[in-house]
């Protein structure tokens, strides 16, 4: 296993303090683990062992991941799509909510606008990146249009009180009630594939950033409370790190200087790569003496997450950086070229994908 | 106007303290006022003047009243049905929610059971008592099955916070979230007839017991906050007293000794009348000297609410009671006979009504 962030202790702390387990401890049991699992991008889990057993036995399970239609999709989001593909290849039922109730409550976004963004940004790129959404084993839905989801939200709301939500989400008495309900809509999203309408109780996996763990814990708790009535099982989860933004901060949909958008054209994407913060030293001399700071390098992250499939090749780049033989300029040029190639391919696929995307939620 | 509770000050206090206005001040402007309005059973209102103007101008308006499917319907409930009929005769669109989300959250009643009780108790008796439910100008619905209602609940939840609900309903942090949402479902019930699907913004009247005024005030507040987006008008309301139970306490669905159920047979109903608490004195002599305490008499209430249509006749009974010439025994026998007659008629109508009721929410 390659761990590009071997020096980082924050994630270890999370693992120790909150009961999240390490994916690395399971890697030997996972057949053809997803690239991001091997590379420690997907670093933690709750009860993934059961999902892995189910996969190995070729039994039914589901994957849930939501789309927040709040802006442009960027290369950071692609990581989740790659995970979806891996689960779809292993027979997962895909349950993919579009969080338009949440975007309305949190940002006042109209349902019409949310639908448009969901189709043009999310569904188009999911398809272009290789997820098969035109498939009976997939349920893409708008929260606002899903009666069954709203029924389940109501059932969930009957199993939790204000005090619990307050302790998890920091709500105050002035929090509006739509906000108070928002996490319960997410809980219902995660539990939905276990409804009779989708074949009843089953194992479900939810790949999330670690900031979403409170939702997972709440959902596991409510699933247990609904077990007697509806037979629900607590969902499993995996936790991933995030691709750093170009400037070294968070990559954000709403900050163009931080992100490469999937709807950027290939030339622009390639150009943006060259603006990314590297782990390079002050001078070439220093670089040759000390080597690059590979674990602080956004360029290297792009290679790890998206651009180099071969682990041996990636390891070679890492070593050449660390020992000072690979220069940042050359590395950037190569990465920029790989990004342009990836985007050339993506642009071609987006054309057809756009048409299919429209039909997915019509 | 006859006021059988002229001595009661509690209702006056309500009128003065909470901004409820007296129906009596409007009576001269109301054409053929409903019997219960004339008799002070419907004693208060908010903004009924506008409804009355709309009625006089024969314009569109709606009436909303909910059914809580929690048990047997009794003669106390009949009062609401009589009001519905009066509004239906004046062209009201009737919007009649069955509160199954609330009975589930509050009492754990299954949706199947709620539907059964709604049909067999409420809809059957509404029809038997003369409401025309088989009519395009009527919408009877189960909350749990109404997607539009749930959307509107969500819109309402976006306009109110925990603190406001707490101050109205006394919620605590340990109140479960389904309970916190319950009043917002009621708010949505009241606002529903103003949705585009029902012809858009219009005046709405809600006849309620005064204990329901907090819901009305909350709804009027939220209607104003949704005015900009949806054009909603604050609903009007009327307030009624409750028929006292046979024993002198509250008439309750769940306490058979207090109630005459609409599904009782005529003989039983007549017999139960004779168990009712009267305003009779200790001895016949005392009765002849002091007269009966008519305002404490449940028998007299039955006459006022349900059994005597002619105001002059009712006034005569009241006076004969007060001056001691009418004996309780005779009065009870007469009332019992009138009740039996009313029930004979009701029993006959229930047979056909039962069949129609099934089709109303199928």
mmCIF file of C-alpha atoms in Angstrom, chain A residues 49 121 197 207 270 277:
data_model
loop_
_atom_site.group_PDB
_atom_site.id
_atom_site.type_symbol
_atom_site.label_atom_id
_atom_site.label_comp_id
_atom_site.label_asym_id
_atom_site.label_seq_id
_atom_site.Cartn_x
_atom_site.Cartn_y
_atom_site.Cartn_z
ATOM 1 C CA UNK A 49 -16.094 -5.874 6.210
ATOM 2 C CA UNK A 121 -23.372 19.030 -14.124
ATOM 3 C CA UNK A 197 -40.208 -1.170 -2.780
ATOM 4 C CA UNK A 207 -18.713 6.602 0.612
ATOM 5 C CA UNK A 270 -4.257 21.750 -18.738
ATOM 6 C CA UNK A 277 0.876 24.694 -5.717
#
